[in-house]
Coordinates of C-alpha atoms and ligand atoms in Angstrom, one line a residue:
X1 CA 0.0 0.0 0.0
X2 CA 1.3 3.4 -1.0
X3 CA 1.8 5.9 1.8
X4 CA 3.9 9.1 2.4
X5 CA 5.9 10.3 5.3
X6 CA 6.6 14.0 5.5
X7 CA 9.8 15.5 6.9
X8 CA 12.1 18.4 6.1
X9 CA 13.8 18.8 2.7
X10 CA 17.5 18.8 3.0
X11 CA 19.1 18.0 -0.4
X12 CA 17.3 18.5 -3.7
X13 CA 16.3 16.0 -6.3
X14 CA 14.5 12.7 -6.5
X15 CA 15.8 9.3 -5.6
X16 CA 14.0 6.1 -6.3
X17 CA 15.3 2.9 -4.9
X18 CA 15.0 0.1 -2.4
X19 CA 15.2 0.8 1.3
X20 CA 18.2 -0.3 3.4
X21 CA 17.3 0.1 7.0
X22 CA 20.2 1.0 9.2
X23 CA 20.7 1.0 12.9
X24 CA 22.6 4.2 13.5
X25 CA 25.2 2.5 15.5
X26 CA 26.0 0.3 12.5
X27 CA 26.5 2.9 9.8
X28 CA 30.2 2.7 10.2
X29 CA 30.5 -0.7 8.7
X30 CA 31.7 -0.9 5.1
X31 CA 28.9 -0.9 2.5
X32 CA 30.0 -2.0 -1.0
X33 CA 29.0 -4.4 -3.7
X34 CA 31.1 -7.4 -4.3
X35 CA 31.7 -9.2 -7.6
X36 CA 29.6 -12.4 -8.3
X37 CA 32.8 -14.5 -8.0
X38 CA 33.4 -13.2 -4.5
X39 CA 30.0 -14.5 -3.2
X40 CA 31.5 -17.8 -1.8
X41 CA 34.4 -16.1 0.0
X42 CA 32.2 -13.4 1.5
X43 CA 29.8 -16.1 2.9
X44 CA 32.8 -18.0 4.1
X45 CA 34.1 -14.9 6.0
X46 CA 30.8 -14.7 7.9
X47 CA 30.9 -18.4 8.6
X48 CA 34.5 -18.4 9.8
X49 CA 33.9 -15.4 12.1
X50 CA 30.7 -17.0 13.4
X51 CA 32.6 -20.3 14.1
X52 CA 35.4 -18.4 15.8
X53 CA 32.9 -16.7 18.1
X54 CA 31.2 -20.1 18.8
X55 CA 34.7 -21.4 19.6
X56 CA 35.4 -18.5 22.0
X57 CA 32.1 -19.2 23.9
X58 CA 32.9 -22.9 24.1
X59 CA 36.3 -22.1 25.6
X60 CA 34.7 -19.7 28.1
X61 CA 32.1 -22.4 29.0
X62 CA 35.0 -24.8 29.6
X63 CA 36.8 -22.4 31.8
X64 CA 33.6 -21.7 33.8
X65 CA 33.0 -25.4 34.2
X66 CA 36.4 -25.6 36.0
X67 CA 35.3 -22.9 38.5
X68 CA 33.3 -23.4 41.6
X69 CA 29.6 -22.4 41.6
X70 CA 30.2 -19.5 43.9
X71 CA 32.7 -17.9 41.5
X72 CA 30.4 -17.9 38.5
X73 CA 27.1 -16.1 38.5
X74 CA 24.3 -18.4 37.2
X75 CA 23.2 -15.6 34.8
X76 CA 26.5 -15.8 33.0
X77 CA 26.1 -19.5 32.2
X78 CA 22.5 -18.9 31.0
X79 CA 23.7 -15.9 28.9
X80 CA 26.4 -17.9 27.2
X81 CA 23.8 -20.6 26.3
X82 CA 21.6 -17.9 24.8
X83 CA 24.5 -16.5 22.8
X84 CA 25.4 -19.9 21.5
X85 CA 21.8 -20.6 20.5
X86 CA 21.5 -17.3 18.6
X87 CA 24.9 -17.9 16.8
X88 CA 23.8 -21.3 15.7
X89 CA 20.4 -20.1 14.5
X90 CA 20.2 -20.8 10.8
X91 CA 18.0 -17.6 10.3
X92 CA 21.1 -15.5 10.9
X93 CA 23.3 -17.2 8.4
X94 CA 20.6 -18.0 5.8
X95 CA 19.5 -14.3 5.9
X96 CA 23.1 -13.2 5.5
X97 CA 23.5 -15.5 2.5
X98 CA 20.4 -14.0 0.9
X99 CA 21.9 -10.5 1.0
X100 CA 25.3 -11.7 -0.3
X101 CA 24.0 -13.9 -3.1
X102 CA 21.0 -12.0 -4.3
X103 CA 22.2 -8.4 -3.7
X104 CA 26.0 -8.8 -3.7
X105 CA 26.3 -6.9 -0.4
X106 CA 29.7 -7.3 1.2
X107 CA 29.6 -9.6 4.3
X108 CA 29.5 -6.8 7.0
X109 CA 26.6 -5.1 5.2
X110 CA 24.7 -8.4 4.8
X111 CA 25.2 -9.2 8.5
X112 CA 24.0 -5.8 9.7
X113 CA 21.0 -5.9 7.3
X114 CA 19.9 -9.3 8.6
X115 CA 20.5 -8.1 12.2
X116 CA 18.1 -5.2 11.5
X117 CA 15.4 -7.6 10.3
X118 CA 15.8 -10.0 13.2
X119 CA 15.9 -7.1 15.7
X120 CA 12.5 -6.0 14.5
X121 CA 11.1 -9.5 14.9
X122 CA 12.3 -9.4 18.5
X123 CA 10.7 -6.0 19.0
X124 CA 7.4 -7.4 17.8
X125 CA 7.4 -10.3 20.3
X126 CA 4.8 -10.2 23.0
X127 CA 6.8 -12.0 25.6
X128 CA 9.0 -9.5 27.6
X129 CA 11.7 -12.0 28.2
X130 CA 12.0 -12.9 24.5
X131 CA 11.9 -9.2 23.5
X132 CA 14.9 -8.6 25.9
X133 CA 16.9 -11.1 23.9
X134 CA 17.4 -8.5 21.2
X135 CA 20.3 -7.1 23.1
X136 CA 21.9 -10.5 23.1
X137 CA 21.5 -10.8 19.4
X138 CA 23.1 -7.4 18.9
X139 CA 26.0 -8.5 21.1
X140 CA 26.5 -11.6 19.1
X141 CA 26.4 -9.8 15.8
X142 CA 28.9 -7.2 17.2
X143 CA 31.3 -10.0 18.1
X144 CA 31.0 -11.5 14.6
X145 CA 31.6 -8.1 13.1
X146 CA 34.7 -7.6 15.3
X147 CA 36.1 -10.8 14.1
X148 CA 35.4 -10.0 10.5
X149 CA 37.4 -6.8 10.8
X150 CA 40.4 -9.1 11.2
X151 CA 39.4 -11.1 8.2
X152 CA 39.6 -8.7 5.3
X153 CA 37.4 -9.0 2.3
X154 CA 39.3 -10.1 -0.8
X155 CA 38.6 -6.9 -2.7
X156 CA 37.1 -3.8 -1.1
X157 CA 35.3 -1.8 -3.7
X158 CA 33.3 1.3 -2.8
X159 CA 30.9 2.6 -5.4
X160 CA 31.0 -0.6 -7.3
X161 CA 28.5 -1.1 -10.1
X162 CA 24.9 -1.3 -9.1
X163 CA 22.9 -4.4 -10.0
X164 CA 20.0 -4.8 -12.1
X165 CA 16.9 -5.7 -10.1
X166 CA 16.0 -9.4 -10.0
X167 CA 12.6 -9.2 -8.2
X168 CA 9.2 -7.9 -9.0
X169 CA 10.2 -5.1 -11.2
X170 CA 8.2 -1.9 -10.9
X171 CA 10.7 0.0 -12.8
X172 CA 11.9 -0.1 -16.4
X173 CA 14.1 -3.1 -17.0
X174 CA 17.0 -1.0 -18.2
X175 CA 17.2 0.8 -14.9
X176 CA 19.7 0.0 -12.2
X177 CA 18.4 -0.4 -8.7
X178 CA 19.7 2.4 -6.4
X179 CA 19.5 1.9 -2.7
X180 CA 18.3 4.5 -0.2
X181 CA 19.2 4.5 3.4
X182 CA 16.6 4.9 6.1
X183 CA 17.9 5.5 9.6
X184 CA 16.6 6.8 12.9
X185 CA 19.5 9.3 13.1
X186 CA 22.9 9.8 11.5
X187 CA 25.7 11.8 13.1
X188 CA 28.0 14.0 11.0
X189 CA 30.7 11.4 11.3
X190 CA 28.3 8.7 10.1
X191 CA 27.6 10.9 7.1
X192 CA 31.3 10.8 6.2
X193 CA 31.1 7.0 5.8
X194 CA 28.0 7.5 3.9
X195 CA 29.9 9.8 1.5
X196 CA 31.9 7.0 0.1
X197 CA 29.1 4.5 0.0
X198 CA 26.6 3.3 -2.5
X199 CA 23.4 5.0 -1.4
X200 CA 21.5 7.3 -3.7
X201 CA 19.5 9.1 -1.0
X202 CA 18.6 9.0 2.7
X203 CA 15.9 9.6 5.2
X204 CA 16.1 10.0 8.9
X205 CA 13.5 10.2 11.6
X206 CA 15.1 13.1 13.4
X207 CA 17.2 16.2 12.6
X208 CA 16.8 19.8 11.5
X209 CA 17.4 21.3 8.1
X210 CA 20.6 22.9 9.2
X211 CA 21.9 20.3 11.5
X212 CA 25.5 19.3 10.6
X213 CA 24.2 15.9 9.4
X214 CA 21.9 17.7 6.9
X215 CA 24.7 20.0 5.8
X216 CA 27.0 17.1 4.9
X217 CA 24.1 15.5 3.1
X218 CA 23.7 18.6 1.0
X219 CA 27.3 18.6 0.2
X220 CA 26.9 15.1 -1.2
X221 CA 24.2 16.4 -3.5
X222 CA 21.9 13.4 -3.1
X223 CA 18.2 13.7 -2.3
X224 CA 17.6 13.6 1.4
X225 CA 14.9 14.2 4.0
X226 CA 15.3 14.6 7.7
X227 CA 12.9 14.8 10.6
X228 CA 10.5 12.3 8.9
X229 CA 9.2 11.0 12.2
X230 CA 8.6 7.3 12.3
X231 CA 10.1 6.7 8.9
X232 CA 12.5 4.0 10.1
X233 CA 9.6 2.1 11.9
X234 CA 7.2 2.3 9.0
X235 CA 9.6 1.2 6.3
X236 CA 10.6 -2.5 5.8
X237 CA 13.9 -3.7 4.5
X238 CA 13.8 -3.6 0.7
X239 CA 10.6 -1.6 0.3
X240 CA 10.5 0.5 -2.8
X241 CA 11.0 4.2 -1.8
X242 CA 10.8 7.5 -3.5
X243 CA 12.6 10.4 -1.8
X244 CA 11.5 13.8 -2.9
X245 CA 14.3 16.0 -1.6
X246 CA 12.7 19.2 -2.8
X247 CA 9.4 18.6 -1.0
X248 CA 10.8 16.8 2.0
X249 CA 8.6 13.7 1.4
X250 CA 9.3 10.0 1.4
X251 CA 6.8 7.8 -0.5
X252 CA 6.7 4.1 0.4
X253 CA 5.7 1.4 -1.9
X254 CA 4.6 3.7 -4.7
X255 CA 2.1 2.7 -7.4
X256 CA 3.2 2.4 -11.0
X257 CA 1.6 5.8 -11.8
X258 CA 3.4 7.6 -9.0
X259 CA 6.6 5.9 -10.0
X260 CA 6.2 7.1 -13.5
X261 CA 5.5 10.6 -12.4
X262 CA 8.6 10.8 -10.2
X263 CA 10.7 9.1 -12.8
X264 CA 9.7 11.9 -15.1
X265 CA 10.6 14.5 -12.5
X266 CA 13.9 12.9 -11.9
X267 CA 14.8 13.0 -15.5
X268 CA 13.7 16.6 -15.7
X269 CA 16.0 17.5 -12.7
X270 CA 18.9 15.8 -14.5
X271 CA 18.3 17.9 -17.7
X272 CA 18.2 21.1 -15.6
X273 CA 21.5 20.2 -14.0
X274 CA 23.0 19.5 -17.4
X275 CA 21.9 23.0 -18.6
X276 CA 23.4 24.6 -15.5
X277 CA 26.7 22.9 -16.0
X278 CA 27.2 25.1 -19.1
X279 CA 27.7 28.1 -16.7
X280 CA 30.8 26.5 -15.1
X281 CA 33.4 28.7 -16.9
X282 CA 31.2 31.8 -17.0
X283 CA 32.5 34.5 -14.6
X284 CA 29.9 35.4 -11.9
X285 CA 29.2 39.1 -12.7
X286 CA 25.9 40.9 -12.1
X287 CA 24.1 42.8 -14.8
X288 CA 25.5 46.0 -13.3
X289 CA 29.0 44.7 -13.4
X290 CA 29.8 43.5 -9.9
X291 CA 32.1 40.6 -9.7
X292 CA 30.8 38.1 -7.2
X293 CA 33.1 35.5 -5.5
X294 CA 31.5 32.1 -5.3
X295 CA 33.4 29.9 -3.0
X296 CA 33.0 26.3 -1.9
X297 CA 32.4 24.8 1.6
X298 CA 34.2 21.5 2.0
X299 CA 34.6 18.8 4.7
X300 CA 37.6 16.9 3.5
X301 CA 40.6 17.6 1.3
X302 CA 39.3 15.2 -1.2
X303 CA 36.3 17.5 -1.8
X304 CA 38.5 20.0 -3.5
X305 CA 38.1 18.5 -7.0
X306 CA 34.3 18.7 -6.8
X307 CA 34.8 22.4 -5.8
X308 CA 36.9 23.0 -8.9
X309 CA 34.5 21.1 -11.2
X310 CA 31.6 23.3 -9.9
X311 CA 33.6 26.4 -10.8
X312 CA 34.4 27.6 -7.3
X313 CA 37.0 30.3 -7.1
X314 CA 38.4 29.1 -3.8
X315 CA 37.3 27.4 -0.6
X316 CA 35.5 29.7 1.7
X317 CA 35.0 27.2 4.5
X318 CA 37.0 24.0 5.1
X319 CA 35.2 22.5 8.2
X320 CA 38.4 21.0 9.6
X321 CA 36.6 19.2 12.4
X322 CA 35.7 16.4 10.1
X323 CA 39.3 15.3 10.1
X324 CA 38.9 14.8 13.9
X325 CA 35.7 12.9 14.0
X326 CA 35.2 9.2 14.5
X327 CA 38.8 8.6 15.5
X328 CA 38.0 7.0 18.8
X329 CA 40.1 9.4 20.8
X330 CA 43.2 9.3 18.5
X331 CA 43.2 12.8 17.1
X332 CA 45.3 13.6 14.0
X333 CA 48.8 14.8 14.9
X334 CA 50.5 17.9 13.4
X335 CA 51.9 16.0 10.5
X336 CA 48.7 14.3 9.5
X337 CA 46.8 17.6 9.7
X338 CA 49.5 19.4 7.8
X339 CA 49.3 16.8 5.0
X340 CA 45.5 17.1 4.9
X341 CA 45.5 20.9 4.7
X342 CA 48.2 20.8 2.1
X343 CA 46.2 18.3 0.0
X344 CA 43.3 20.8 0.1
X345 CA 45.6 23.6 -0.9
X346 CA 47.2 21.6 -3.7
X347 CA 43.8 20.3 -4.8
X348 CA 42.6 23.9 -5.3
X349 CA 45.4 24.6 -7.7
X350 CA 46.5 28.0 -6.5
X351 CA 43.0 29.3 -5.5
X352 CA 42.6 30.4 -1.9
X353 CA 41.6 28.0 0.9
X354 CA 40.0 29.1 4.1
X355 CA 40.6 26.6 6.8
X356 CA 38.3 27.0 9.8
X357 CA 39.8 25.8 13.1
X358 CA 38.1 22.9 14.7
X359 CA 34.5 23.3 15.6
X360 CA 33.4 20.3 17.6
X361 CA 30.7 20.1 20.3
X362 CA 26.9 20.3 20.2
X363 CA 25.6 18.2 17.2
X364 CA 29.2 17.5 16.1
X365 CA 30.6 15.1 18.6
X366 CA 34.1 13.8 18.0
X367 CA 32.8 10.3 18.3
X368 CA 29.3 8.9 18.2
X369 CA 30.1 7.0 21.4
X370 CA 30.7 10.3 23.3
X371 CA 27.6 12.3 22.4
X372 CA 27.3 15.1 24.8
X373 CA 24.6 14.0 27.2
X374 CA 26.4 15.3 30.2
X375 CA 25.5 18.9 29.5
X376 CA 22.0 20.2 29.3
X377 CA 22.6 22.7 26.5
X378 CA 25.7 21.5 24.5
X379 CA 25.1 24.1 21.8
X380 CA 25.7 26.7 24.5
X381 CA 28.6 24.8 26.0
X382 CA 32.2 23.9 25.2
X383 CA 32.1 24.2 21.4
X384 CA 34.3 25.5 18.7
X385 CA 36.9 28.1 19.8
X386 CA 35.8 27.5 23.4
X387 CA 36.9 23.9 23.0
X388 CA 40.1 24.9 21.4
X389 CA 41.1 27.4 24.1
X390 CA 40.3 24.8 26.7
X391 CA 42.9 22.5 25.2
X392 CA 45.8 24.7 24.1
X393 CA 48.1 21.8 23.2
X394 CA 45.5 20.4 20.7
X395 CA 44.9 23.9 19.4
X396 CA 48.5 24.8 18.9
X397 CA 49.0 21.5 17.0
X398 CA 46.3 22.6 14.6
X399 CA 47.6 26.1 14.3
X400 CA 51.1 24.9 13.4
X401 CA 49.7 22.5 10.8
X402 CA 47.6 25.3 9.2
X403 CA 50.6 27.7 9.2
X404 CA 52.8 25.1 7.6
X405 CA 50.2 24.4 4.9
X406 CA 50.2 28.2 4.2
X407 CA 53.7 27.8 2.8
X408 CA 52.2 26.0 -0.2
X409 CA 49.4 28.4 -1.3
X410 CA 47.0 31.1 -0.3
X411 CA 45.6 30.1 3.1
X412 CA 43.1 32.0 5.2
X413 CA 42.5 30.9 8.8
X414 CA 39.0 31.2 10.2
X415 CA 38.0 31.1 13.9
X416 CA 34.6 29.9 14.8
X417 CA 32.1 31.1 17.4
X418 CA 34.0 34.0 18.9
X419 CA 32.0 36.3 21.2
X420 CA 34.5 37.9 23.6
X421 CA 37.4 40.2 23.1
X422 CA 39.4 38.0 25.6
X423 CA 38.8 35.0 23.3
X424 CA 40.1 37.0 20.4
X425 CA 43.2 38.0 22.3
X426 CA 44.0 34.5 23.5
X427 CA 43.6 33.1 20.0
X428 CA 45.9 35.7 18.6
X429 CA 48.6 35.1 21.2
X430 CA 48.3 31.3 20.5
X431 CA 48.8 31.9 16.8
X432 CA 51.9 34.0 17.6
X433 CA 53.1 31.2 19.9
X434 CA 52.6 28.6 17.2
X435 CA 54.7 30.7 14.8
X436 CA 57.4 31.0 17.4
X437 CA 57.4 27.2 17.9
X438 CA 57.8 26.7 14.2
X439 CA 60.6 29.2 14.1
X440 CA 62.4 27.4 17.0
X441 CA 62.1 24.1 15.2
X442 CA 63.2 25.7 11.9
X443 CA 60.1 24.6 10.1
X444 CA 58.8 26.7 7.2
X445 CA 55.4 28.3 7.3
X446 CA 53.5 30.9 5.2
X447 CA 51.5 34.1 5.7
X448 CA 47.8 33.8 6.4
X449 CA 44.9 36.1 6.4
X450 CA 42.9 35.8 9.6
X451 CA 39.1 35.8 9.8
X452 CA 36.5 35.5 12.4
X453 CA 33.1 33.9 12.0
X454 CA 30.1 36.0 13.0
X455 CA 27.7 33.5 14.3
X456 CA 26.8 34.7 17.8
X457 CA 24.6 37.8 18.0
X458 CA 27.1 39.3 20.5
X459 CA 29.7 39.2 17.8
X460 CA 27.4 40.9 15.3
X461 CA 26.7 43.6 17.8
X462 CA 30.4 44.3 18.6
X463 CA 31.8 44.3 15.1
X464 CA 34.2 47.2 15.9
X465 CA 36.2 44.9 18.1
X466 CA 36.3 42.2 15.5
X467 CA 37.3 44.6 12.7
X468 CA 40.2 45.8 14.8
X469 CA 41.8 42.4 14.9
X470 CA 40.7 40.5 11.8
X471 CA 41.4 40.8 8.1
X472 CA 38.0 39.5 7.1
X473 CA 34.7 38.2 8.6
X474 CA 32.5 35.3 7.5
X475 CA 28.9 35.2 8.6
X476 CA 27.9 31.8 9.8
X477 CA 24.2 32.1 9.4
X478 CA 23.4 28.6 10.5
X479 CA 24.5 29.4 14.0
X480 CA 23.6 33.1 13.8
X481 CA 20.0 32.0 13.3
X482 CA 20.2 29.4 16.0
X483 CA 21.6 31.7 18.6
X484 CA 19.5 34.8 17.6
X485 CA 16.2 32.9 17.7
X486 CA 17.1 30.4 20.4
X487 CA 16.2 27.5 18.1
X488 CA 18.3 24.3 18.3
X489 CA 19.2 23.9 14.6
X490 CA 19.2 20.1 14.9
X491 CA 15.8 19.8 16.6
X492 CA 13.0 19.0 14.1
X493 CA 10.3 19.9 16.6
X494 CA 11.2 23.6 16.4
X495 CA 12.3 23.6 12.8
X496 CA 9.3 25.7 11.7
X497 CA 10.7 28.5 13.9
X498 CA 14.1 28.4 12.4
X499 CA 13.8 31.4 10.0
X500 CA 16.6 33.0 8.0
X501 CA 14.1 35.8 7.2
X502 CA 13.4 36.8 10.8
X503 CA 13.9 40.6 10.9
X504 CA 16.4 40.2 13.8
X505 CA 18.6 37.8 11.7
X506 CA 18.4 40.1 8.7
X507 CA 19.4 43.1 10.8
X508 CA 22.5 41.3 12.1
X509 CA 23.5 40.1 8.6
X510 CA 22.9 43.5 7.0
X511 CA 24.9 45.4 9.6
X512 CA 27.8 43.0 9.4
X513 CA 28.0 43.4 5.6
X514 CA 27.6 47.2 5.9
X515 CA 30.4 47.6 8.5
X516 CA 32.8 45.5 6.6
X517 CA 32.1 47.2 3.3
X518 CA 32.5 50.6 5.0
X519 CA 35.9 49.7 6.3
X520 CA 37.0 47.9 3.2
X521 CA 37.3 44.5 4.9
X522 CA 36.3 41.3 3.3
X523 CA 33.0 39.8 4.3
X524 CA 31.3 36.6 3.1
X525 CA 28.4 34.4 4.1
X526 CA 29.3 30.8 4.6
X527 CA 26.2 29.5 6.2
X528 CA 23.4 27.7 4.3
X529 CA 21.8 31.1 3.4
X530 CA 24.7 31.6 0.9
X531 CA 23.6 28.5 -1.2
X532 CA 19.9 29.2 -1.0
X533 CA 18.9 30.6 -4.5
X534 CA 15.8 32.2 -3.1
X535 CA 18.0 34.5 -1.0
X536 CA 20.7 35.3 -3.5
X537 CA 19.1 38.5 -4.7
X538 CA 18.5 39.7 -1.2
X539 CA 22.1 39.2 -0.2
X540 CA 23.3 40.9 -3.3
X541 CA 21.0 43.8 -2.6
X542 CA 22.5 44.1 0.9
X543 CA 25.9 44.5 -0.7
X544 CA 27.3 41.0 -0.3
X545 CA 29.9 40.1 -2.9
X546 CA 31.3 36.8 -1.5
X547 CA 29.2 33.6 -1.0
X548 CA 30.5 30.3 0.2
X549 CA 28.4 27.2 -0.2
X550 CA 28.4 23.5 -1.1
X551 CA 29.8 23.0 -4.5
X552 CA 26.5 21.5 -5.6
X553 CA 24.8 24.9 -5.2
X554 CA 27.4 27.0 -6.9
X555 CA 26.0 26.9 -10.5
X556 CA 22.4 27.6 -9.4
X557 CA 23.5 30.6 -7.4
X558 CA 25.7 31.8 -10.3
X559 CA 22.6 31.7 -12.5
X560 CA 20.8 34.0 -10.1
X561 CA 23.9 36.3 -9.9
X562 CA 24.0 36.6 -13.7
X563 CA 20.4 37.7 -13.8
X564 CA 20.6 40.2 -11.0
X565 CA 21.1 44.0 -11.0
X566 CA 22.5 44.6 -7.5
X567 CA 22.1 48.4 -7.7
X568 CA 18.4 48.0 -8.5
X569 CA 18.0 45.4 -5.7
X570 CA 19.5 47.6 -3.0
X571 CA 16.4 49.7 -2.1
X572 CA 14.2 46.6 -2.1
X573 CA 16.7 44.7 0.1
X574 CA 16.6 47.5 2.7
X575 CA 12.8 47.4 2.7
X576 CA 12.9 43.7 3.3
X577 CA 15.3 44.1 6.3
X578 CA 13.1 46.9 7.8
X579 CA 9.8 45.0 7.3
X580 CA 7.8 43.4 10.1
X581 CA 7.2 40.5 7.6
X582 CA 10.2 40.2 5.3
X583 CA 8.9 37.0 3.8
X584 CA 5.9 38.9 2.3
X585 CA 8.3 41.0 0.2
X586 CA 10.2 38.1 -1.2
X587 CA 9.6 37.1 -4.8
X588 CA 6.8 34.5 -5.1
X589 CA 5.3 35.4 -1.7
Ligands
LIG1 C1 27.4 28.4 10.3 O1 27.2 28.3 11.5 O2 26.7 29.1 9.5 C2 28.6 27.7 9.7 C3 28.9 27.9 8.5 O3 29.2 26.8 10.5 P1 28.7 25.4 10.9 O4 27.5 25.1 10.0 O5 29.7 24.4 10.6 O6 28.3 25.5 12.3
LIG2 MG1 28.7 27.5 12.8

């Protein structure tokens, strides 16, 4: 039966494919397709690991049998029996075999998929004791997975060719079967794994439009919907799904008519993109002759080629924290960071690269396992520059690495979430200290331009202080909106109040642009507002000349720039800022 689940649109476009349900904790296993000739060895990997775990348990049982009854809690003996029973249950292995043989999933992916199916069967059990055995099943699967990590797959292939469907085909025979991921939640670090995987779209139960998870999804330029409450419970493994990333809707089990309609929309979107790509080499100049800088936001050095392909004239925001995530406490040292920053600089082939110092905390935990549950309001807590200043050794390591990368090209350093003059002064003296350390060690480094992010209202209201110390400012509208309106950007329950057009937000943005322009200092917007084509004209009218966004948005924004006359937009833009109801003055209102 066809039904729809509504959420929040994150990344545009239509994806049509089969659902892969994912427990969030299991996103970090590898997902790739194997070759048909690898089927046997993949199944063997699961069997070998399963047998090894069975062996382990047998050994443990033997050790226990040698101990006295007082030394061994009775629950442990019973627990081991349950684990053995689950391990030897043929449903587990036969399910895994199905995913490997019929879908060519790699062994880990097949195991976690089967785990998800069995977990749901446990959830549906009426008997409380049996329901509780789900935790045992997860432990058993976890142990098999750990074993498999030591038994590598013969060939690891990410992004391998997709297969043609074998089952009840609703789609045209000639079409490949893309897969879409449905999860309760995905952290920004999960999304990084996702970036190299095979999925053509994703839907989550929770999350806001401007959560960091959503931002990474947008950078991948695949259709995505977040905040689709209940999605992961309503969908079954392998259901046909349509994701409409423009409308923020997921359609489950679509009828042939609906499929045909969305297939048409999908092809239309591809044609539109094809047309836009012709603008790649066109300079971004408004009708009245203003040259507009369109920069890219990136998460990893390997994103640089995509930025160049999209026609970016530099990187306006390299979110360096993604180098630090999912490392289970082993942060990258100076050399590793230096190499990563250098790769981004080299990758941009002489164009400027703005590296933001680490911004972890709130919805960007270093590790999924250490989500900040200790603090009531993590977004107001030890995040970004506050985190860096609280750990000077870590911060100095990063500062040295960035300064060293600056010897290889034009590097700007951007400091996130500053609010206090004392934070600015501490940051500046640590940068001086990092330079002195490199001098003492005789290591080369280059000149940098130093910028501050304006993302806390306090900063936007004390621009004089910022302009005294910094070469340029970059407006982080994602956080500026969050902190001005007191709306958690990752909470879908208040997403309707997260409003870039709130007069207070517009005032802060407008005054930051005005002050910088008046003093001849560079100013850009690097939050999501910069990549939103419905806001391009407004920002141009307010005097903004530098926009930094996901590479996927650059050409669409360029199209708006080419059609805009900024001098004619100025008076209207001021009216919008002064209005009680700015949205009513926007085109199409
Ligand atoms: C912002 O806050 O607008 C920004 C660009 O930084 P981030 O989204 O990484 O917090
Ligand atoms: Mg921010």
